[in-house]
Amino acid sequence: MSTDHVNPTRRLSFLESTFQVATTQIFSSPIYTWATARGLVNLPQVAQAMRILHQRHPLLRARIAGEPGHYRFVTDVPIENIPLKECKLSEGDDINNILEPHMNKPLTGEDRTWGVLFVQGCRPDQWWLIVETHHAITDGRSAFHLLDQFGHILGDLVSGADIEIAALDLPAPIEHQLDPPGSMDHWLKTGEAWAEKIGEISHWPIDSDATFEDRCSCNTFTVHDEAFTRKLADACHAHGTTIQGAMAAASAMSISAHLGHAVNIDTITPVDLRRFAAVDIDPREVACKVICLDTGSFNVSKESDPWEIARAYKTTLGQQLEEDFYPPLDFNPEDVITSIDGWKDVDGRHTHGFSITNTGLLPFDGDYGPVQFEEVDITATLRFGGFPLLLSVYTYRHKLRCTYSWTQPTLSRSHALQLSRQVESHLRSMTQS
């Protein structure tokens, strides 16, 4: 049973605070999940499903109050304050034309932490459901689980089944669930040691500049069929790496091709910390429990062996995870404010390579009886330019899906599309080697 009516606030952890600073200062990090759906669903049913989820999850009732280092979740936001917007997708139009403007609107967390957009198609049984959540309350895994719960509730509403609210308690921060807990001293020393090993990445100039307010986040997508998805997974297994490793290799080689020379480049990798928790964590909970690790790839060129790069990436990432590189339990306001420095472009250059997040095989199939989520996708708002392109990778209904999101104009649309095509080309080549 939820107890947040008794204890309606809690301090944001270091990780949660980092994402609030990124949201308010550099207009980045809110997460967007969406489903391409089929079934006879109407707007009042979407509103009813929202109300149930709002009652179930304390952080969906939250707003974020206070200053950096002293942020607090206050769980007093009524469902009436959560926006539910409706629009229609015209024949031949693309959902991304609705998504991009939507994800470039501010979600500061100061008055709410989520919202929903219901997009009707040209047929009465065709629609899209876009769920926006503040990154301080969700990571990729919990955002997908929230979308799955939305689908279950809609299926039950359409079929007339009974629905249990199943209210959850206010989630504890991951920093309080790790053993040993992280300290700021260890966090900084370990991060500095790995930064020294990586060194300065190859010069990658931004394409154009604009203030954070005037930048925008843009997307493109690829979907691989079941045969290619299986072939790539088999090739990764045979070469002693993972799909994420293959993506890192393809990304590094694409940056080399883009810049026209061999590069030392790095990959920012969000890592789910739930596997390291000393307690069982309810998979349904809405919470953010990831850190971002920085892994280097050196002297990469078009002649490099991509499998060597992929194996080295996997090995290095494993070494980093063995060092108890956990976020600090205790921190001060300055720690929070400076935590996003590496996310920014500096002196006309990007400070990192790609960011790659692999949610893996999604643990649901989108079959909710009369409601079907035929496709699901995810991305996050990206307007800071430190790493110019975010690659979100996940497998759903046996198909590998990739969302490429970039900061414009620091990375132009033509260059972003060129990079995404190069990554895809390298992946295809890796399945043939």
Tab-separated table of C-alpha atoms in Angstrom:
chain	number	residue	atom	x	y	z
A	1	MET	CA	0.000	0.000	0.000
A	2	SER	CA	1.257	3.472	-0.849
A	3	THR	CA	2.387	5.558	2.123
A	4	ASP	CA	3.281	8.788	0.347
A	5	HIS	CA	0.206	10.465	1.901
A	6	VAL	CA	2.091	10.087	5.198
A	7	ASN	CA	5.542	11.005	3.875
A	8	PRO	CA	4.769	13.038	0.737
A	9	THR	CA	8.316	14.217	0.042
A	10	ARG	CA	11.839	12.889	-0.226
A	11	ARG	CA	15.149	14.330	-1.284
A	12	LEU	CA	16.316	13.574	-4.817
A	13	SER	CA	19.382	11.359	-4.959
A	14	PHE	CA	22.561	12.379	-6.734
A	15	LEU	CA	21.527	10.629	-9.974
A	16	GLU	CA	18.012	12.027	-9.877
A	17	SER	CA	19.386	15.510	-9.155
A	18	THR	CA	21.740	15.258	-12.113
A	19	PHE	CA	18.824	14.747	-14.484
A	20	GLN	CA	16.887	17.630	-12.952
A	21	VAL	CA	19.864	19.952	-13.511
A	22	ALA	CA	20.151	18.706	-17.106
A	23	THR	CA	16.460	19.390	-17.624
A	24	THR	CA	16.371	22.890	-16.167
A	25	GLN	CA	19.767	24.187	-17.327
A	26	ILE	CA	20.376	22.559	-20.715
A	27	PHE	CA	16.805	21.564	-21.651
A	28	SER	CA	17.671	17.907	-22.087
A	29	SER	CA	16.941	14.383	-20.816
A	30	PRO	CA	13.118	13.910	-20.650
A	31	ILE	CA	12.253	10.426	-21.935
A	32	TYR	CA	9.665	9.673	-24.612
A	33	THR	CA	8.216	6.211	-25.174
A	34	TRP	CA	5.512	5.576	-27.684
A	35	ALA	CA	3.466	2.742	-29.103
A	36	THR	CA	2.132	2.285	-32.607
A	37	ALA	CA	-1.139	0.686	-31.628
A	38	ARG	CA	-4.263	-0.999	-32.910
A	39	GLY	CA	-7.650	-1.398	-31.222
A	40	LEU	CA	-10.832	0.585	-30.604
A	41	VAL	CA	-9.637	2.978	-27.904
A	42	ASN	CA	-10.988	6.451	-27.205
A	43	LEU	CA	-9.696	9.506	-25.346
A	44	PRO	CA	-11.797	8.950	-22.164
A	45	GLN	CA	-10.304	5.451	-21.858
A	46	VAL	CA	-6.786	6.881	-22.169
A	47	ALA	CA	-7.674	9.411	-19.460
A	48	GLN	CA	-9.017	6.626	-17.220
A	49	ALA	CA	-5.830	4.593	-17.714
A	50	MET	CA	-3.781	7.663	-16.803
A	51	ARG	CA	-5.784	8.095	-13.615
A	52	ILE	CA	-5.073	4.493	-12.580
A	53	LEU	CA	-1.344	4.849	-13.272
A	54	HIS	CA	-1.317	8.164	-11.409
A	55	GLN	CA	-2.772	6.411	-8.367
A	56	ARG	CA	-0.380	3.475	-8.688
A	57	HIS	CA	2.928	5.332	-8.935
A	58	PRO	CA	3.935	8.025	-6.410
A	59	LEU	CA	6.509	9.656	-8.682
A	60	LEU	CA	3.834	10.251	-11.326
A	61	ARG	CA	2.156	12.428	-8.685
A	62	ALA	CA	5.400	14.284	-8.013
A	63	ARG	CA	6.772	17.705	-8.735
A	64	ILE	CA	10.364	18.723	-8.032
A	65	ALA	CA	10.890	21.588	-5.585
A	66	GLY	CA	13.993	23.293	-4.265
A	67	GLU	CA	17.473	24.088	-5.550
A	68	PRO	CA	20.342	21.827	-6.747
A	69	GLY	CA	21.554	19.655	-3.907
A	70	HIS	CA	18.288	20.243	-2.054
A	71	TYR	CA	15.753	19.075	-4.624
A	72	ARG	CA	12.738	17.231	-3.227
A	73	PHE	CA	9.960	15.157	-4.740
A	74	VAL	CA	6.608	16.472	-3.518
A	75	THR	CA	3.845	13.990	-4.375
A	76	ASP	CA	0.850	16.302	-4.361
A	77	VAL	CA	0.141	16.817	-8.077
A	78	PRO	CA	-3.487	15.940	-8.951
A	79	ILE	CA	-4.268	14.018	-12.133
A	80	GLU	CA	-6.102	17.098	-13.427
A	81	ASN	CA	-2.709	18.834	-13.724
A	82	ILE	CA	-1.260	16.114	-15.977
A	83	PRO	CA	-1.714	17.041	-19.656
A	84	LEU	CA	-3.498	14.660	-21.997
A	85	LYS	CA	-3.400	16.063	-25.499
A	86	GLU	CA	-5.064	14.689	-28.606
A	87	CYS	CA	-4.249	15.208	-32.260
A	88	LYS	CA	-4.676	13.430	-35.582
A	89	LEU	CA	-2.062	12.066	-37.951
A	90	SER	CA	-2.866	12.872	-41.554
A	91	GLU	CA	-2.679	10.293	-44.329
A	92	GLY	CA	0.935	9.823	-45.428
A	93	ASP	CA	2.306	11.823	-42.492
A	94	ASP	CA	4.980	10.509	-40.130
A	95	ILE	CA	4.571	10.222	-36.358
A	96	ASN	CA	7.995	11.836	-35.955
A	97	ASN	CA	6.523	15.072	-37.324
A	98	ILE	CA	4.314	15.154	-34.233
A	99	LEU	CA	6.892	13.700	-31.844
A	100	GLU	CA	9.777	16.113	-32.506
A	101	PRO	CA	7.908	19.363	-31.741
A	102	HIS	CA	6.369	17.700	-28.683
A	103	MET	CA	9.695	16.558	-27.225
A	104	ASN	CA	11.246	19.996	-27.668
A	105	LYS	CA	8.743	21.597	-25.298
A	106	PRO	CA	9.975	22.064	-21.720
A	107	LEU	CA	9.275	19.517	-18.994
A	108	THR	CA	10.966	21.179	-16.030
A	109	GLY	CA	9.603	18.888	-13.350
A	110	GLU	CA	8.601	21.901	-11.289
A	111	ASP	CA	4.858	21.364	-11.792
A	112	ARG	CA	4.642	17.761	-13.057
A	113	THR	CA	6.782	14.803	-14.102
A	114	TRP	CA	4.777	13.230	-16.927
A	115	GLY	CA	2.203	13.719	-19.668
A	116	VAL	CA	0.511	11.858	-22.524
A	117	LEU	CA	-0.227	12.549	-26.192
A	118	PHE	CA	-2.928	10.481	-27.922
A	119	VAL	CA	-2.555	10.540	-31.705
A	120	GLN	CA	-5.401	9.214	-33.832
A	121	GLY	CA	-4.715	7.666	-37.225
A	122	CYS	CA	-6.793	7.631	-40.359
A	123	ARG	CA	-8.633	4.461	-39.281
A	124	PRO	CA	-10.684	4.319	-36.057
A	125	ASP	CA	-8.617	1.382	-34.766
A	126	GLN	CA	-5.211	2.976	-35.540
A	127	TRP	CA	-3.494	5.268	-33.029
A	128	TRP	CA	-0.267	6.191	-31.274
A	129	LEU	CA	0.319	6.657	-27.571
A	130	ILE	CA	3.219	8.944	-26.610
A	131	VAL	CA	4.224	9.026	-22.937
A	132	GLU	CA	6.669	11.682	-21.711
A	133	THR	CA	8.403	11.276	-18.364
A	134	HIS	CA	11.005	13.273	-16.507
A	135	HIS	CA	14.355	11.446	-16.463
A	136	ALA	CA	14.575	11.886	-12.688
A	137	ILE	CA	11.659	9.438	-12.348
A	138	THR	CA	12.345	7.031	-15.238
A	139	ASP	CA	15.134	5.407	-17.165
A	140	GLY	CA	14.633	3.402	-20.347
A	141	ARG	CA	13.657	0.207	-18.556
A	142	SER	CA	11.074	1.745	-16.228
A	143	ALA	CA	9.683	3.931	-19.033
A	144	PHE	CA	9.060	0.829	-21.139
A	145	HIS	CA	7.466	-0.936	-18.140
A	146	LEU	CA	5.182	2.073	-17.671
A	147	LEU	CA	4.164	1.879	-21.336
A	148	ASP	CA	3.467	-1.844	-20.903
A	149	GLN	CA	1.266	-1.155	-17.859
A	150	PHE	CA	-0.587	1.457	-19.905
A	151	GLY	CA	-1.269	-1.186	-22.547
A	152	HIS	CA	-2.538	-3.716	-20.009
A	153	ILE	CA	-4.940	-1.182	-18.492
A	154	LEU	CA	-6.266	-0.087	-21.891
A	155	GLY	CA	-6.804	-3.722	-22.880
A	156	ASP	CA	-8.750	-4.338	-19.667
A	157	LEU	CA	-10.827	-1.177	-20.136
A	158	VAL	CA	-11.782	-2.143	-23.674
A	159	SER	CA	-12.666	-5.719	-22.662
A	160	GLY	CA	-14.490	-4.625	-19.504
A	161	ALA	CA	-12.214	-6.546	-17.121
A	162	ASP	CA	-11.708	-5.572	-13.493
A	163	ILE	CA	-8.590	-3.458	-12.887
A	164	GLU	CA	-6.542	-3.403	-9.717
A	165	ILE	CA	-4.811	-0.121	-8.937
A	166	ALA	CA	-2.033	-1.940	-6.979
A	167	ALA	CA	-0.624	1.235	-5.444
A	168	LEU	CA	3.135	1.150	-4.881
A	169	ASP	CA	5.285	2.836	-2.252
A	170	LEU	CA	7.538	5.785	-3.023
A	171	PRO	CA	10.610	4.167	-4.624
A	172	ALA	CA	13.895	4.343	-2.759
A	173	PRO	CA	16.851	5.818	-4.664
A	174	ILE	CA	19.231	3.228	-6.085
A	175	GLU	CA	22.019	4.844	-4.031
A	176	HIS	CA	20.273	3.490	-0.914
A	177	GLN	CA	19.987	-0.025	-2.370
A	178	LEU	CA	23.626	-0.698	-3.265
A	179	ASP	CA	26.119	-2.598	-1.127
A	180	PRO	CA	28.619	-1.124	-0.636
A	181	PRO	CA	27.059	2.324	-0.999
A	182	GLY	CA	28.899	4.790	-3.192
A	183	SER	CA	30.944	7.700	-1.903
A	184	MET	CA	31.782	10.967	-3.638
A	185	ASP	CA	35.503	10.362	-3.111
A	186	HIS	CA	35.402	6.950	-4.840
A	187	TRP	CA	33.058	8.262	-7.535
A	188	LEU	CA	35.391	11.131	-8.451
A	189	LYS	CA	38.627	9.131	-8.213
A	190	THR	CA	37.314	6.278	-10.341
A	191	GLY	CA	35.841	8.656	-12.918
A	192	GLU	CA	39.056	10.654	-13.117
A	193	ALA	CA	41.136	7.478	-13.512
A	194	TRP	CA	39.044	6.301	-16.448
A	195	ALA	CA	39.030	9.774	-17.998
A	196	GLU	CA	42.827	9.745	-17.858
A	197	LYS	CA	42.939	6.343	-19.576
A	198	ILE	CA	40.662	7.590	-22.336
A	199	GLY	CA	42.497	10.885	-22.728
A	200	GLU	CA	41.345	13.585	-25.074
A	201	ILE	CA	39.126	12.373	-27.877
A	202	SER	CA	39.822	13.343	-31.464
A	203	HIS	CA	38.754	16.824	-32.452
A	204	TRP	CA	35.156	16.741	-33.651
A	205	PRO	CA	33.943	20.258	-34.498
A	206	ILE	CA	30.296	21.172	-34.099
A	207	ASP	CA	28.489	22.019	-37.341
A	208	SER	CA	26.891	25.202	-36.048
A	209	ASP	CA	26.156	26.830	-32.718
A	210	ALA	CA	23.058	28.047	-30.920
A	211	THR	CA	22.012	28.640	-27.336
A	212	PHE	CA	20.551	25.678	-25.476
A	213	GLU	CA	17.144	27.332	-25.772
A	214	ASP	CA	17.458	27.559	-29.558
A	215	ARG	CA	18.706	24.011	-30.141
A	216	CYS	CA	16.349	21.163	-30.881
A	217	SER	CA	16.303	17.391	-30.587
A	218	CYS	CA	15.669	15.404	-33.783
A	219	ASN	CA	15.143	11.714	-34.594
A	220	THR	CA	15.451	9.052	-37.247
A	221	PHE	CA	14.688	5.345	-36.959
A	222	THR	CA	15.607	1.942	-38.347
A	223	VAL	CA	13.871	-1.392	-37.829
A	224	HIS	CA	15.623	-4.665	-38.674
A	225	ASP	CA	13.683	-7.765	-39.571
A	226	GLU	CA	13.742	-10.922	-37.484
A	227	ALA	CA	16.295	-12.676	-39.716
A	228	PHE	CA	18.838	-9.851	-39.473
A	229	THR	CA	18.253	-9.468	-35.741
A	230	ARG	CA	18.949	-13.152	-35.157
A	231	LYS	CA	21.964	-13.100	-37.484
A	232	LEU	CA	23.513	-10.126	-35.672
A	233	ALA	CA	22.926	-11.689	-32.249
A	234	ASP	CA	24.516	-14.954	-33.420
A	235	ALA	CA	27.514	-13.089	-34.863
A	236	CYS	CA	28.018	-11.170	-31.605
A	237	HIS	CA	27.922	-14.402	-29.612
A	238	ALA	CA	30.376	-16.074	-31.972
A	239	HIS	CA	32.803	-13.150	-31.696
A	240	GLY	CA	32.608	-12.923	-27.897
A	241	THR	CA	30.720	-9.659	-27.580
A	242	THR	CA	27.232	-8.173	-27.385
A	243	ILE	CA	24.906	-6.233	-29.639
A	244	GLN	CA	25.814	-3.164	-27.612
A	245	GLY	CA	29.495	-3.864	-28.311
A	246	ALA	CA	28.742	-4.182	-32.012
A	247	MET	CA	26.878	-0.876	-31.905
A	248	ALA	CA	29.808	0.805	-30.161
A	249	ALA	CA	32.203	-0.494	-32.806
A	250	ALA	CA	29.948	0.555	-35.672
A	251	SER	CA	29.542	4.004	-34.105
A	252	ALA	CA	33.280	4.545	-33.578
A	253	MET	CA	34.063	3.483	-37.148
A	254	SER	CA	31.303	5.753	-38.454
A	255	ILE	CA	32.771	8.755	-36.625
A	256	SER	CA	36.156	7.916	-38.163
A	257	ALA	CA	34.590	7.788	-41.623
A	258	HIS	CA	32.703	11.013	-40.939
A	259	LEU	CA	35.853	12.875	-39.867
A	260	GLY	CA	38.014	11.280	-42.564
A	261	HIS	CA	40.824	9.953	-40.352
A	262	ALA	CA	41.629	7.519	-37.546
A	263	VAL	CA	40.157	8.589	-34.216
A	264	ASN	CA	40.346	8.126	-30.484
A	265	ILE	CA	36.711	8.327	-29.500
A	266	ASP	CA	34.506	7.405	-26.568
A	267	THR	CA	31.076	5.947	-25.977
A	268	ILE	CA	28.766	7.042	-23.161
A	269	THR	CA	26.851	3.982	-21.945
A	270	PRO	CA	23.871	4.148	-19.561
A	271	VAL	CA	24.013	1.117	-17.235
A	272	ASP	CA	21.045	-0.178	-15.237
A	273	LEU	CA	22.134	-0.551	-11.596
A	274	ARG	CA	19.190	-2.721	-10.513
A	275	ARG	CA	21.289	-5.857	-11.038
A	276	PHE	CA	23.712	-4.658	-8.335
A	277	ALA	CA	21.048	-3.860	-5.744
A	278	ALA	CA	21.187	-5.620	-2.388
A	279	VAL	CA	17.376	-5.762	-2.267
A	280	ASP	CA	14.668	-6.980	-4.617
A	281	ILE	CA	13.256	-4.162	-6.745
A	282	ASP	CA	9.700	-4.294	-8.041
A	283	PRO	CA	10.004	-4.261	-11.855
A	284	ARG	CA	6.778	-2.244	-12.077
A	285	GLU	CA	8.100	0.753	-10.157
A	286	VAL	CA	8.589	4.088	-11.880
A	287	ALA	CA	12.110	5.209	-10.958
A	288	CYS	CA	15.472	6.121	-12.504
A	289	LYS	CA	18.318	3.766	-11.575
A	290	VAL	CA	21.044	4.153	-14.205
A	291	ILE	CA	24.533	5.600	-14.378
A	292	CYS	CA	26.484	6.595	-17.485
A	293	LEU	CA	29.912	5.038	-18.016
A	294	ASP	CA	32.492	6.407	-20.441
A	295	THR	CA	34.446	3.858	-22.512
A	296	GLY	CA	37.204	4.681	-24.994
A	297	SER	CA	38.037	3.198	-28.408
A	298	PHE	CA	41.495	4.012	-29.746
A	299	ASN	CA	43.048	4.465	-33.179
A	300	VAL	CA	39.836	3.477	-34.924
A	301	SER	CA	39.780	3.781	-38.691
A	302	LYS	CA	37.903	2.341	-41.646
A	303	GLU	CA	40.508	-0.465	-41.746
A	304	SER	CA	39.909	-1.487	-38.122
A	305	ASP	CA	38.481	-4.869	-37.215
A	306	PRO	CA	35.034	-4.027	-35.802
A	307	TRP	CA	34.920	-7.207	-33.749
A	308	GLU	CA	38.147	-6.274	-31.972
A	309	ILE	CA	36.642	-2.894	-31.098
A	310	ALA	CA	33.421	-4.567	-29.922
A	311	ARG	CA	35.278	-7.056	-27.707
A	312	ALA	CA	37.480	-4.327	-26.225
A	313	TYR	CA	34.411	-2.235	-25.448
A	314	LYS	CA	32.698	-5.185	-23.707
A	315	THR	CA	35.838	-5.993	-21.719
A	316	THR	CA	36.381	-2.411	-20.595
A	317	LEU	CA	32.754	-1.941	-19.617
A	318	GLY	CA	32.973	-5.115	-17.531
A	319	GLN	CA	36.097	-3.836	-15.793
A	320	GLN	CA	34.370	-0.567	-14.945
A	321	LEU	CA	31.412	-2.396	-13.441
A	322	GLU	CA	33.727	-4.496	-11.260
A	323	GLU	CA	35.098	-1.381	-9.562
A	324	ASP	CA	31.943	-0.638	-7.545
A	325	PHE	CA	31.639	2.543	-9.589
A	326	TYR	CA	28.465	3.514	-7.750
A	327	PRO	CA	26.914	6.981	-7.483
A	328	PRO	CA	27.524	8.738	-4.156
A	329	LEU	CA	25.100	8.499	-1.291
A	330	ASP	CA	26.149	11.907	0.088
A	331	PHE	CA	26.704	15.005	-2.032
A	332	ASN	CA	26.493	18.792	-1.939
A	333	PRO	CA	24.980	21.388	-4.297
A	334	GLU	CA	28.270	21.981	-6.137
A	335	ASP	CA	28.548	18.256	-6.899
A	336	VAL	CA	25.146	18.368	-8.591
A	337	ILE	CA	25.791	21.555	-10.543
A	338	THR	CA	29.109	20.320	-11.963
A	339	SER	CA	27.813	16.822	-12.717
A	340	ILE	CA	26.611	17.821	-16.197
A	341	ASP	CA	29.756	19.690	-17.294
A	342	GLY	CA	30.834	16.794	-19.505
A	343	TRP	CA	27.521	16.814	-21.344
A	344	LYS	CA	28.210	20.164	-22.977
A	345	ASP	CA	30.091	21.036	-26.153
A	346	VAL	CA	33.104	23.238	-25.444
A	347	ASP	CA	34.958	25.753	-27.629
A	348	GLY	CA	33.191	24.702	-30.810
A	349	ARG	CA	33.778	20.955	-30.464
A	350	HIS	CA	31.909	17.920	-29.195
A	351	THR	CA	33.455	16.553	-26.003
A	352	HIS	CA	32.340	12.925	-26.527
A	353	GLY	CA	31.368	10.459	-29.244
A	354	PHE	CA	28.031	8.632	-29.246
A	355	SER	CA	25.846	7.617	-26.343
A	356	ILE	CA	24.481	4.096	-26.758
A	357	THR	CA	21.780	2.626	-24.579
A	358	ASN	CA	20.679	-0.956	-25.140
A	359	THR	CA	17.525	-1.880	-23.237
A	360	GLY	CA	17.833	-5.350	-24.736
A	361	LEU	CA	14.989	-7.774	-25.347
A	362	LEU	CA	11.877	-6.081	-23.992
A	363	PRO	CA	10.054	-8.316	-21.500
A	364	PHE	CA	6.600	-7.805	-23.023
A	365	ASP	CA	5.029	-8.413	-26.412
A	366	GLY	CA	2.323	-5.742	-26.532
A	367	ASP	CA	-0.535	-8.253	-26.760
A	368	TYR	CA	-3.319	-6.925	-24.532
A	369	GLY	CA	-6.229	-8.738	-26.178
A	370	PRO	CA	-8.342	-6.091	-27.916
A	371	VAL	CA	-5.412	-3.658	-27.763
A	372	GLN	CA	-2.160	-4.355	-29.583
A	373	PHE	CA	1.077	-2.389	-29.326
A	374	GLU	CA	2.457	-3.411	-32.715
A	375	GLU	CA	5.608	-1.307	-32.338
A	376	VAL	CA	7.201	0.500	-29.402
A	377	ASP	CA	10.030	3.011	-29.419
A	378	ILE	CA	11.988	5.262	-27.070
A	379	THR	CA	14.282	8.267	-27.043
A	380	ALA	CA	15.256	11.233	-24.878
A	381	THR	CA	15.470	14.937	-25.555
A	382	LEU	CA	19.025	15.823	-26.573
A	383	ARG	CA	19.961	19.509	-26.727
A	384	PHE	CA	23.324	19.778	-24.987
A	385	GLY	CA	25.733	18.761	-27.786
A	386	GLY	CA	28.510	17.238	-25.659
A	387	PHE	CA	27.790	13.909	-27.281
A	388	PRO	CA	25.936	14.834	-30.444
A	389	LEU	CA	24.030	11.625	-31.054
A	390	LEU	CA	22.091	9.208	-28.834
A	391	LEU	CA	21.508	5.700	-30.156
A	392	SER	CA	18.718	3.800	-28.359
A	393	VAL	CA	18.651	0.075	-29.155
A	394	TYR	CA	16.046	-2.502	-28.139
A	395	THR	CA	14.455	-5.704	-29.462
A	396	TYR	CA	10.677	-5.967	-29.652
A	397	ARG	CA	8.654	-8.712	-31.259
A	398	HIS	CA	11.926	-10.270	-32.471
A	399	LYS	CA	13.000	-7.115	-34.330
A	400	LEU	CA	15.997	-4.952	-33.494
A	401	ARG	CA	14.889	-1.336	-33.375
A	402	CYS	CA	17.231	1.676	-33.354
A	403	THR	CA	16.352	5.280	-32.590
A	404	TYR	CA	18.973	7.882	-33.500
A	405	SER	CA	18.468	11.259	-31.806
A	406	TRP	CA	20.752	14.248	-32.215
A	407	THR	CA	21.251	17.859	-31.204
A	408	GLN	CA	20.604	20.332	-33.983
A	409	PRO	CA	22.302	22.562	-35.164
A	410	THR	CA	25.493	21.410	-33.377
A	411	LEU	CA	25.088	18.329	-35.557
A	412	SER	CA	23.321	19.066	-38.817
A	413	ARG	CA	20.509	16.877	-40.086
A	414	SER	CA	22.517	15.834	-43.135
A	415	HIS	CA	25.501	14.791	-41.003
A	416	ALA	CA	23.267	12.983	-38.491
A	417	LEU	CA	21.535	11.003	-41.225
A	418	GLN	CA	24.893	10.249	-42.820
A	419	LEU	CA	26.234	8.944	-39.496
A	420	SER	CA	23.163	6.789	-38.888
A	421	ARG	CA	23.466	5.290	-42.373
A	422	GLN	CA	27.144	4.545	-41.764
A	423	VAL	CA	26.342	2.783	-38.478
A	424	GLU	CA	23.740	0.660	-40.231
A	425	SER	CA	26.174	-0.148	-43.047
A	426	HIS	CA	28.837	-1.273	-40.563
A	427	LEU	CA	26.309	-3.479	-38.769
A	428	ARG	CA	25.346	-5.155	-42.027
A	429	SER	CA	29.014	-5.728	-42.848
A	430	MET	CA	29.600	-7.267	-39.412
A	431	THR	CA	26.932	-9.902	-40.034
A	432	GLN	CA	28.735	-10.876	-43.234
A	433	SER	CA	32.300	-11.079	-41.863
